[in-house]
Amino acid sequence: MTSPNSHSKPRVMDGVMLAALAAVAGATVRILMFTPYEAIQGPAQKIYYIHVPAAMSAYLALAVVAVMSIVYLWLHDERSDRLAESAAEVSFMFTTVVLITGPLWAKPIWNTWWSWDARLNLTLFLWFVTAAYLVLRGAIEQDAMRARYSAVLGVLAALLVPFIHLSVYLFRTMHPMPIVLKPSAPSLPREMLTTFLAATLAFLFFCVALIRARYRLAPLLRKSEGGGNG
Amino acid sequence: MQASPPSLLSAAWIIARKDLAVELRTRSAFLSVLVFTLLGLATFYFAWDPTVVSAADLAPGVLWVTFTFAGLLGLHRSFGMEAQDRAIDALLVAPVEREAIYLGKGLANFVFVGMVLCAAVPALVLFYNLPPGPAFAALGPIALLAAIGLVSVGTLFSSMAVNTRLAELLLPMLSLPFFVPIVMASSQASTRLLAGRPLAEAMPWIKILVAFDLVFVVACTVAFPYTLEE
């Protein structure tokens, strides 16, 4: 194992990343070839196996941002800021995947690309907040100030999520309700459930691998951008 | 004579008075924000077909959207004027707690947007032909709650945005996602009250506003010292 502080160049394509890519590829093959069509929705339903795991990965990465922001304000450890930054970029990517796959599914099923539905709004505004977080980071040159400001935004954004959720939920909802993560037993046929769980695990693994790779690349990126005072 | 440092609240009051005195003597920001607000209210009227949507149905949404955008203009000024000639340094060396700076700035901003609302609500009643009595009774208390929420978040982000490379361009990007629950809750609550619906129908939205104010006034007061130089 090379530590991030050693002088050897960190590699993106290491064992962890290759295993994560293999897991995502395996899950995709299972989704396409070895999972039956849903009776009513047909092939369109298969996007569910990408959409929901991507959403869960985005939430996982956002949780990392929130926790690492609190840790930074508390301990002022530069590593927690770097981890928050990495997780924010990865979360932005997964949220984008969610926002693209959602309308692709909604067009044949809801007969509209977009609906001002509770969950869509929450995801859209999370995407805006993450974008603002990344722009804020890019607009500050001093390392310590960038870390403090983005940690403040990270904590406030975590406080904002329940308010957006509550207000958009009150507004209205027509999004399908969870069918796996719900109080009663999952109502998905066994084969579909296996595919869903495999895809979820693969995506979460991929998410962690991406955050890890981005975290290890951070010192190099900072050097190449010529930043790094303060 | 031995002067002792002022307490948190009296220090906040002194800072608020300073900001308001500057505004009172120049009146530059207030007049431009006021004109912006009135223009917004008037322009929105022509953005819809009044034979399809009645003016009374449009009015609350127009008011709160215009108000948040106008608020951004005023909020930027709050720390923008401290950035000139590094006036903020004088505040930082003053023997007051950093929370007092936030509360003082917030109070001045609250008076500022409050004055704007005092002109905007009668203008809305006039332009959109609302019944004056019920309109003032419904919009007044909601305006109070909305202004507290807008100012609490906006004051903090104003302090952050002036220190970034993008300055006033960043403020809307940071603030608007946080204003979403305020705009939604204020519009929904005032639409119901203006339509003569019972108070109980507007209550969930008013509760969101109250909770938002409580959470973000406390959170932003605690977070503010991190946005200043150490």
Short mmCIF file of C-alpha atoms in Angstrom, two decimals:
data_model
loop_
_atom_site.label_atom_id
_atom_site.label_comp_id
_atom_site.label_asym_id
_atom_site.label_seq_id
_atom_site.Cartn_x
_atom_site.Cartn_y
_atom_site.Cartn_z
CA MET A 1 0.00 0.00 0.00
CA THR A 2 1.24 3.46 -0.80
CA SER A 3 0.19 6.21 1.53
CA PRO A 4 -1.18 9.42 -0.06
CA ASN A 5 1.77 11.29 1.43
CA SER A 6 4.46 9.23 -0.28
CA HIS A 7 6.09 10.63 -3.40
CA SER A 8 4.98 7.78 -5.65
CA LYS A 9 2.30 8.85 -8.11
CA PRO A 10 -1.17 7.75 -6.96
CA ARG A 11 -2.89 5.55 -9.50
CA VAL A 12 -6.58 5.74 -10.31
CA MET A 13 -6.77 2.30 -11.88
CA ASP A 14 -5.72 0.19 -8.93
CA GLY A 15 -7.20 -3.05 -7.65
CA VAL A 16 -10.10 -1.39 -5.82
CA MET A 17 -11.21 0.61 -8.85
CA LEU A 18 -10.92 -2.39 -11.18
CA ALA A 19 -12.98 -4.52 -8.79
CA ALA A 20 -15.62 -1.75 -8.57
CA LEU A 21 -15.81 -1.43 -12.36
CA ALA A 22 -16.09 -5.22 -12.67
CA ALA A 23 -18.93 -5.21 -10.14
CA VAL A 24 -20.82 -2.49 -12.05
CA ALA A 25 -20.24 -4.33 -15.34
CA GLY A 26 -21.45 -7.60 -13.79
CA ALA A 27 -24.56 -5.94 -12.38
CA THR A 28 -25.27 -4.35 -15.79
CA VAL A 29 -25.04 -7.73 -17.52
CA ARG A 30 -27.42 -9.20 -14.97
CA ILE A 31 -29.84 -6.28 -15.40
CA LEU A 32 -29.86 -6.60 -19.20
CA MET A 33 -29.69 -10.36 -19.73
CA PHE A 34 -30.79 -12.24 -16.64
CA THR A 35 -33.64 -10.23 -15.18
CA PRO A 36 -37.21 -10.66 -16.44
CA TYR A 37 -39.24 -7.76 -17.87
CA GLU A 38 -41.72 -6.23 -15.50
CA ALA A 39 -45.25 -7.22 -16.58
CA ILE A 40 -46.74 -3.75 -17.08
CA GLN A 41 -43.82 -1.38 -17.64
CA GLY A 42 -41.77 -3.70 -19.83
CA PRO A 43 -38.13 -2.86 -20.61
CA ALA A 44 -38.46 0.71 -19.25
CA GLN A 45 -38.57 -0.63 -15.72
CA LYS A 46 -35.00 -1.87 -15.99
CA ILE A 47 -33.74 1.67 -15.54
CA TYR A 48 -34.88 1.28 -11.94
CA TYR A 49 -31.82 -0.90 -11.28
CA ILE A 50 -29.56 2.02 -12.27
CA HIS A 51 -31.69 4.93 -11.06
CA VAL A 52 -32.24 3.86 -7.45
CA PRO A 53 -28.69 2.57 -6.77
CA ALA A 54 -27.32 5.82 -8.25
CA ALA A 55 -29.60 7.80 -5.94
CA MET A 56 -28.42 5.77 -2.94
CA SER A 57 -24.79 6.35 -3.93
CA ALA A 58 -25.44 10.09 -4.26
CA TYR A 59 -26.98 10.17 -0.79
CA LEU A 60 -24.08 8.17 0.65
CA ALA A 61 -21.59 10.63 -0.83
CA LEU A 62 -23.63 13.60 0.43
CA ALA A 63 -23.66 12.10 3.92
CA VAL A 64 -19.85 11.91 3.71
CA VAL A 65 -19.76 15.62 2.77
CA ALA A 66 -21.98 16.58 5.72
CA VAL A 67 -20.09 14.48 8.28
CA MET A 68 -16.67 15.57 7.01
CA SER A 69 -17.78 19.22 7.11
CA ILE A 70 -18.64 18.88 10.80
CA VAL A 71 -15.37 17.04 11.42
CA TYR A 72 -13.44 19.83 9.71
CA LEU A 73 -15.06 22.63 11.73
CA TRP A 74 -14.33 20.62 14.86
CA LEU A 75 -10.79 19.32 14.28
CA HIS A 76 -9.51 21.56 11.44
CA ASP A 77 -7.98 18.48 9.84
CA GLU A 78 -7.07 19.10 6.21
CA ARG A 79 -7.79 15.46 5.31
CA SER A 80 -11.48 15.77 6.23
CA ASP A 81 -11.77 18.74 3.86
CA ARG A 82 -10.14 16.75 1.09
CA LEU A 83 -12.53 13.85 1.70
CA ALA A 84 -15.54 16.22 1.68
CA GLU A 85 -14.37 17.71 -1.62
CA SER A 86 -13.93 14.26 -3.19
CA ALA A 87 -17.33 13.06 -1.99
CA ALA A 88 -19.04 16.23 -3.26
CA GLU A 89 -17.71 15.72 -6.78
CA VAL A 90 -18.75 12.06 -6.79
CA SER A 91 -22.17 12.95 -5.40
CA PHE A 92 -22.64 15.55 -8.12
CA MET A 93 -21.93 12.90 -10.76
CA PHE A 94 -24.35 10.36 -9.27
CA THR A 95 -27.08 12.99 -8.82
CA THR A 96 -26.64 13.89 -12.49
CA VAL A 97 -27.10 10.20 -13.37
CA VAL A 98 -30.30 10.16 -11.29
CA LEU A 99 -31.60 13.30 -13.01
CA ILE A 100 -30.90 11.84 -16.46
CA THR A 101 -32.22 8.31 -15.89
CA GLY A 102 -35.37 9.59 -14.16
CA PRO A 103 -36.84 11.46 -17.16
CA LEU A 104 -35.83 8.59 -19.49
CA TRP A 105 -38.06 6.31 -17.42
CA ALA A 106 -40.77 8.90 -16.83
CA LYS A 107 -41.41 9.62 -20.53
CA PRO A 108 -42.85 6.16 -21.39
CA ILE A 109 -44.39 5.55 -17.94
CA TRP A 110 -45.74 8.95 -16.86
CA ASN A 111 -45.95 10.26 -20.43
CA THR A 112 -43.91 13.29 -19.43
CA TRP A 113 -40.19 13.93 -19.07
CA TRP A 114 -40.51 15.94 -15.91
CA SER A 115 -43.04 16.39 -13.18
CA TRP A 116 -42.80 18.82 -10.26
CA ASP A 117 -42.94 15.98 -7.87
CA ALA A 118 -41.57 15.89 -4.34
CA ARG A 119 -38.66 13.56 -4.92
CA LEU A 120 -37.70 15.15 -8.23
CA ASN A 121 -37.58 18.55 -6.58
CA LEU A 122 -35.49 17.33 -3.68
CA THR A 123 -32.99 15.71 -6.05
CA LEU A 124 -32.90 18.77 -8.29
CA PHE A 125 -32.25 21.14 -5.39
CA LEU A 126 -29.61 18.83 -3.93
CA TRP A 127 -27.96 18.99 -7.34
CA PHE A 128 -28.08 22.82 -7.20
CA VAL A 129 -26.62 22.89 -3.69
CA THR A 130 -23.83 20.51 -4.68
CA ALA A 131 -23.10 22.64 -7.74
CA ALA A 132 -22.94 25.76 -5.54
CA TYR A 133 -20.59 23.90 -3.18
CA LEU A 134 -18.23 23.04 -6.03
CA VAL A 135 -18.36 26.57 -7.49
CA LEU A 136 -17.66 28.03 -4.04
CA ARG A 137 -14.60 25.79 -3.72
CA GLY A 138 -13.36 26.92 -7.10
CA ALA A 139 -13.78 30.60 -6.23
CA ILE A 140 -11.47 30.65 -3.19
CA GLU A 141 -7.71 30.50 -3.53
CA GLN A 142 -6.65 30.22 0.08
CA ASP A 143 -6.66 26.60 1.30
CA ALA A 144 -7.73 27.23 4.91
CA MET A 145 -10.47 29.67 3.91
CA ARG A 146 -11.77 27.33 1.21
CA ALA A 147 -11.95 24.51 3.73
CA ARG A 148 -13.77 26.62 6.33
CA TYR A 149 -16.27 28.12 3.89
CA SER A 150 -17.14 24.86 2.23
CA ALA A 151 -17.50 23.15 5.62
CA VAL A 152 -19.96 25.87 6.69
CA LEU A 153 -21.94 25.34 3.48
CA GLY A 154 -21.79 21.56 3.95
CA VAL A 155 -23.29 21.78 7.43
CA LEU A 156 -25.99 24.28 6.41
CA ALA A 157 -26.90 22.16 3.38
CA ALA A 158 -27.39 19.15 5.66
CA LEU A 159 -29.80 21.27 7.73
CA LEU A 160 -31.58 22.40 4.55
CA VAL A 161 -32.39 18.89 3.29
CA PRO A 162 -35.22 18.19 5.77
CA PHE A 163 -36.83 21.54 4.94
CA ILE A 164 -36.77 20.97 1.20
CA HIS A 165 -37.99 17.43 1.72
CA LEU A 166 -40.86 18.55 3.94
CA SER A 167 -41.97 21.43 1.71
CA VAL A 168 -41.82 19.54 -1.55
CA TYR A 169 -43.60 16.60 0.10
CA LEU A 170 -46.40 18.91 1.24
CA PHE A 171 -46.52 20.33 -2.28
CA ARG A 172 -47.44 16.99 -3.87
CA THR A 173 -46.01 13.64 -4.86
CA MET A 174 -46.62 11.09 -7.58
CA HIS A 175 -43.24 9.38 -7.51
CA PRO A 176 -43.44 5.61 -6.91
CA MET A 177 -43.08 4.86 -3.22
CA PRO A 178 -40.13 2.74 -2.08
CA ILE A 179 -40.71 -0.93 -2.70
CA VAL A 180 -37.56 -2.31 -1.09
CA LEU A 181 -36.66 0.06 1.75
CA LYS A 182 -40.02 0.21 3.46
CA PRO A 183 -41.34 -0.95 6.83
CA SER A 184 -43.03 -4.09 5.45
CA ALA A 185 -41.21 -6.81 3.49
CA PRO A 186 -39.91 -5.88 -0.01
CA SER A 187 -42.63 -6.42 -2.63
CA LEU A 188 -40.25 -7.24 -5.48
CA PRO A 189 -40.14 -10.71 -7.05
CA ARG A 190 -37.11 -12.70 -5.97
CA GLU A 191 -35.17 -12.47 -9.25
CA MET A 192 -35.69 -8.71 -9.50
CA LEU A 193 -34.78 -8.22 -5.85
CA THR A 194 -31.49 -10.07 -6.37
CA THR A 195 -30.67 -7.88 -9.37
CA PHE A 196 -31.59 -4.75 -7.46
CA LEU A 197 -29.47 -5.68 -4.45
CA ALA A 198 -26.53 -6.66 -6.68
CA ALA A 199 -26.77 -3.37 -8.58
CA THR A 200 -27.03 -1.40 -5.34
CA LEU A 201 -23.98 -3.07 -3.83
CA ALA A 202 -22.04 -2.60 -7.07
CA PHE A 203 -22.94 1.10 -7.25
CA LEU A 204 -22.14 1.79 -3.62
CA PHE A 205 -18.80 0.02 -4.05
CA PHE A 206 -18.14 2.06 -7.19
CA CYS A 207 -19.08 5.23 -5.30
CA VAL A 208 -16.59 4.45 -2.52
CA ALA A 209 -13.90 3.57 -5.08
CA LEU A 210 -14.44 6.89 -6.89
CA ILE A 211 -14.29 8.93 -3.68
CA ARG A 212 -11.12 7.05 -2.71
CA ALA A 213 -9.48 7.67 -6.09
CA ARG A 214 -10.41 11.36 -6.04
CA TYR A 215 -9.11 11.67 -2.49
CA ARG A 216 -5.78 10.19 -3.47
CA LEU A 217 -5.51 12.47 -6.48
CA ALA A 218 -6.28 15.65 -4.53
CA PRO A 219 -2.68 16.63 -3.66
CA LEU A 220 -1.62 16.22 -7.30
CA LEU A 221 -4.56 18.26 -8.58
CA ARG A 222 -3.85 21.03 -6.12
CA LYS A 223 -0.22 21.14 -7.22
CA SER A 224 -1.14 21.26 -10.91
CA GLU A 225 -3.63 24.07 -10.30
CA GLY A 226 -0.80 26.05 -8.73
CA GLY A 227 -2.86 26.75 -5.62
CA GLY A 228 -1.85 25.98 -2.10
CA ASN A 229 -1.09 28.97 0.03
CA GLY A 230 -2.50 29.65 3.48
CA MET B 1 -13.60 57.04 32.27
CA GLN B 2 -13.29 53.27 32.00
CA ALA B 3 -15.34 51.87 29.12
CA SER B 4 -16.25 48.21 29.33
CA PRO B 5 -16.92 46.18 26.18
CA PRO B 6 -20.63 46.12 25.30
CA SER B 7 -22.70 42.98 25.77
CA LEU B 8 -23.60 40.75 22.82
CA LEU B 9 -26.95 42.37 22.11
CA SER B 10 -25.91 45.97 22.66
CA ALA B 11 -22.87 45.41 20.43
CA ALA B 12 -25.19 43.98 17.77
CA TRP B 13 -27.43 47.03 18.12
CA ILE B 14 -24.48 49.42 17.69
CA ILE B 15 -23.39 47.61 14.49
CA ALA B 16 -26.93 47.59 13.13
CA ARG B 17 -27.24 51.33 13.84
CA LYS B 18 -23.97 51.99 12.02
CA ASP B 19 -25.20 50.12 8.93
CA LEU B 20 -28.59 51.82 8.99
CA ALA B 21 -26.97 55.25 9.42
CA VAL B 22 -24.80 54.62 6.35
CA GLU B 23 -27.87 53.55 4.41
CA LEU B 24 -29.95 56.47 5.64
CA ARG B 25 -27.30 59.00 4.55
CA THR B 26 -26.66 57.51 1.12
CA ARG B 27 -30.02 55.84 0.35
CA SER B 28 -28.35 54.35 -2.71
CA ALA B 29 -29.12 50.69 -2.06
CA PHE B 30 -32.61 51.21 -0.68
CA LEU B 31 -33.85 53.22 -3.64
CA SER B 32 -32.43 50.83 -6.23
CA VAL B 33 -33.82 47.76 -4.44
CA LEU B 34 -37.18 49.47 -4.05
CA VAL B 35 -37.36 50.33 -7.74
CA PHE B 36 -36.25 46.78 -8.61
CA THR B 37 -39.07 45.36 -6.47
CA LEU B 38 -41.76 47.60 -7.94
CA LEU B 39 -40.51 46.85 -11.46
CA GLY B 40 -40.58 43.13 -10.67
CA LEU B 41 -44.17 43.28 -9.41
CA ALA B 42 -45.27 45.26 -12.46
CA THR B 43 -43.37 43.20 -15.03
CA PHE B 44 -44.64 39.86 -13.73
CA TYR B 45 -48.19 41.04 -14.30
CA PHE B 46 -47.56 41.00 -18.04
CA ALA B 47 -45.88 37.60 -18.03
CA TRP B 48 -49.21 35.81 -17.70
CA ASP B 49 -52.49 36.02 -19.51
CA PRO B 50 -54.79 37.70 -16.96
CA THR B 51 -57.85 36.13 -18.62
CA VAL B 52 -56.50 32.65 -17.80
CA VAL B 53 -54.99 33.14 -14.34
CA SER B 54 -56.64 35.69 -12.08
CA ALA B 55 -54.42 38.42 -10.67
CA ALA B 56 -55.24 37.40 -7.09
CA ASP B 57 -53.92 33.88 -7.73
CA LEU B 58 -50.69 35.24 -9.19
CA ALA B 59 -50.04 37.88 -6.57
CA PRO B 60 -48.49 35.82 -3.71
CA GLY B 61 -46.06 33.96 -5.95
CA VAL B 62 -45.02 37.18 -7.68
CA LEU B 63 -44.45 38.90 -4.35
CA TRP B 64 -42.24 36.19 -2.85
CA VAL B 65 -40.17 35.53 -5.94
CA THR B 66 -39.56 39.26 -6.45
CA PHE B 67 -38.83 39.68 -2.76
CA THR B 68 -36.13 36.99 -2.68
CA PHE B 69 -34.36 38.42 -5.73
CA ALA B 70 -34.60 41.96 -4.38
CA GLY B 71 -33.32 40.69 -1.03
CA LEU B 72 -30.19 39.36 -2.73
CA LEU B 73 -29.37 42.85 -3.99
CA GLY B 74 -29.60 44.32 -0.51
CA LEU B 75 -27.77 41.43 1.14
CA HIS B 76 -24.74 41.74 -1.07
CA ARG B 77 -24.33 45.34 0.03
CA SER B 78 -24.18 44.25 3.68
CA PHE B 79 -20.63 42.88 3.54
CA GLY B 80 -19.77 44.42 0.19
CA MET B 81 -19.41 47.80 1.84
CA GLU B 82 -17.16 46.31 4.53
CA ALA B 83 -14.86 44.93 1.85
CA GLN B 84 -14.16 48.44 0.54
CA ASP B 85 -10.96 49.78 2.10
CA ARG B 86 -10.99 46.69 4.36
CA ALA B 87 -13.50 48.32 6.70
CA ILE B 88 -14.20 44.83 8.06
CA ASP B 89 -10.81 44.97 9.85
CA ALA B 90 -12.12 47.73 12.11
CA LEU B 91 -15.06 45.54 13.06
CA LEU B 92 -12.78 42.58 13.70
CA VAL B 93 -10.47 44.45 16.08
CA ALA B 94 -13.40 45.97 17.97
CA PRO B 95 -13.86 44.40 21.43
CA VAL B 96 -17.08 42.64 20.45
CA GLU B 97 -17.89 39.00 19.94
CA ARG B 98 -18.04 37.79 16.36
CA GLU B 99 -21.62 36.61 16.86
CA ALA B 100 -22.50 40.24 17.62
CA ILE B 101 -21.24 41.27 14.16
CA TYR B 102 -23.55 38.67 12.59
CA LEU B 103 -26.56 39.67 14.68
CA GLY B 104 -25.95 43.38 14.03
CA LYS B 105 -25.56 42.89 10.30
CA GLY B 106 -28.60 40.62 10.29
CA LEU B 107 -30.68 43.17 12.18
CA ALA B 108 -29.73 45.95 9.76
CA ASN B 109 -30.57 43.68 6.81
CA PHE B 110 -33.87 42.78 8.44
CA VAL B 111 -34.83 46.46 8.77
CA PHE B 112 -33.72 46.98 5.16
CA VAL B 113 -35.84 44.19 3.64
CA GLY B 114 -38.65 45.06 6.07
CA MET B 115 -38.74 48.59 4.63
CA VAL B 116 -38.79 47.16 1.11
CA LEU B 117 -41.72 44.91 2.06
CA CYS B 118 -43.57 47.87 3.61
CA ALA B 119 -43.59 49.42 0.14
CA ALA B 120 -43.94 46.18 -1.85
CA VAL B 121 -47.07 44.80 -0.15
CA PRO B 122 -49.20 47.95 -0.68
CA ALA B 123 -47.92 48.10 -4.26
CA LEU B 124 -48.98 44.47 -4.76
CA VAL B 125 -52.42 45.22 -3.30
CA LEU B 126 -52.72 48.14 -5.72
CA PHE B 127 -51.40 46.45 -8.87
CA TYR B 128 -53.19 43.13 -8.38
CA ASN B 129 -56.47 44.51 -7.06
CA LEU B 130 -56.39 42.61 -3.77
CA PRO B 131 -58.86 43.43 -0.98
CA PRO B 132 -56.65 45.58 1.29
CA GLY B 133 -57.81 44.39 4.73
CA PRO B 134 -57.49 40.60 4.25
CA ALA B 135 -54.35 41.06 2.14
CA PHE B 136 -52.46 42.99 4.82
CA ALA B 137 -53.67 40.58 7.53
CA ALA B 138 -52.50 37.54 5.54
CA LEU B 139 -49.28 38.90 4.05
CA GLY B 140 -47.99 40.86 7.07
CA PRO B 141 -47.20 37.98 9.46
CA ILE B 142 -45.91 35.77 6.63
CA ALA B 143 -43.68 38.61 5.42
CA LEU B 144 -42.20 38.86 8.92
CA LEU B 145 -41.36 35.13 9.02
CA ALA B 146 -40.06 35.09 5.45
CA ALA B 147 -37.84 38.12 6.06
CA ILE B 148 -36.23 36.53 9.15
CA GLY B 149 -35.42 33.35 7.22
CA LEU B 150 -34.09 35.21 4.17
CA VAL B 151 -31.90 37.50 6.25
CA SER B 152 -30.51 34.75 8.50
CA VAL B 153 -29.11 32.72 5.61
CA GLY B 154 -28.40 35.67 3.32
CA THR B 155 -26.30 37.60 5.85
CA LEU B 156 -24.02 34.61 6.38
CA PHE B 157 -23.60 33.94 2.66
CA SER B 158 -23.01 37.65 1.99
CA SER B 159 -20.07 37.49 4.38
CA MET B 160 -18.72 34.44 2.54
CA ALA B 161 -19.36 35.63 -1.02
CA VAL B 162 -17.44 38.93 -0.73
CA ASN B 163 -14.23 37.04 0.05
CA THR B 164 -14.43 34.86 -3.07
CA ARG B 165 -13.24 35.53 -6.57
CA LEU B 166 -16.81 35.60 -7.91
CA ALA B 167 -18.13 37.97 -5.18
CA GLU B 168 -21.70 39.04 -5.95
CA LEU B 169 -22.12 36.38 -8.63
CA LEU B 170 -21.78 33.64 -6.05
CA LEU B 171 -24.35 35.02 -3.60
CA PRO B 172 -27.45 34.00 -5.62
CA MET B 173 -26.00 30.57 -6.33
CA LEU B 174 -25.38 29.93 -2.63
CA SER B 175 -28.58 31.52 -1.35
CA LEU B 176 -31.34 30.58 -3.77
CA PRO B 177 -31.46 26.85 -2.94
CA PHE B 178 -31.84 27.90 0.70
CA PHE B 179 -34.61 30.32 -0.22
CA VAL B 180 -36.65 27.56 -1.90
CA PRO B 181 -38.43 26.45 1.29
CA ILE B 182 -39.09 30.12 2.14
CA VAL B 183 -40.60 30.95 -1.26
CA MET B 184 -42.66 27.76 -1.31
CA ALA B 185 -43.98 28.04 2.22
CA SER B 186 -44.72 31.78 1.98
CA SER B 187 -46.47 31.48 -1.38
CA GLN B 188 -48.51 28.44 -0.41
CA ALA B 189 -49.55 29.88 2.95
CA SER B 190 -50.47 33.31 1.57
CA THR B 191 -52.32 31.87 -1.44
CA ARG B 192 -54.54 29.88 0.92
CA LEU B 193 -55.11 32.80 3.28
CA LEU B 194 -55.85 35.23 0.43
CA ALA B 195 -58.36 32.78 -1.01
CA GLY B 196 -60.18 32.88 2.32
CA ARG B 197 -59.33 29.29 3.28
CA PRO B 198 -59.26 28.43 6.99
CA LEU B 199 -56.03 29.08 8.88
CA ALA B 200 -55.61 25.35 9.52
CA GLU B 201 -54.89 24.80 5.80
CA ALA B 202 -52.03 27.28 5.86
CA MET B 203 -50.66 26.08 9.21
CA PRO B 204 -48.32 23.33 7.91
CA TRP B 205 -46.62 25.91 5.70
CA ILE B 206 -46.41 28.49 8.48
CA LYS B 207 -44.88 25.85 10.74
CA ILE B 208 -42.19 25.19 8.12
CA LEU B 209 -41.41 28.92 8.04
CA VAL B 210 -41.17 29.15 11.84
CA ALA B 211 -38.96 26.05 12.04
CA PHE B 212 -36.74 27.34 9.22
CA ASP B 213 -36.27 30.66 11.03
CA LEU B 214 -35.41 29.01 14.34
CA VAL B 215 -32.97 26.49 12.86
CA PHE B 216 -31.15 28.90 10.56
CA VAL B 217 -30.92 31.88 12.92
CA VAL B 218 -29.21 29.61 15.46
CA ALA B 219 -27.10 27.66 12.95
CA CYS B 220 -25.91 30.76 11.08
CA THR B 221 -25.06 32.60 14.31
CA VAL B 222 -22.92 29.64 15.36
CA ALA B 223 -21.36 29.23 11.89
CA PHE B 224 -20.65 32.92 11.25
CA PRO B 225 -17.32 33.20 13.12
CA TYR B 226 -15.89 30.57 10.75
CA THR B 227 -16.47 32.88 7.79
CA LEU B 228 -14.20 35.58 9.25
CA GLU B 229 -10.45 35.58 9.15
CA GLU B 230 -8.90 34.03 12.21
#
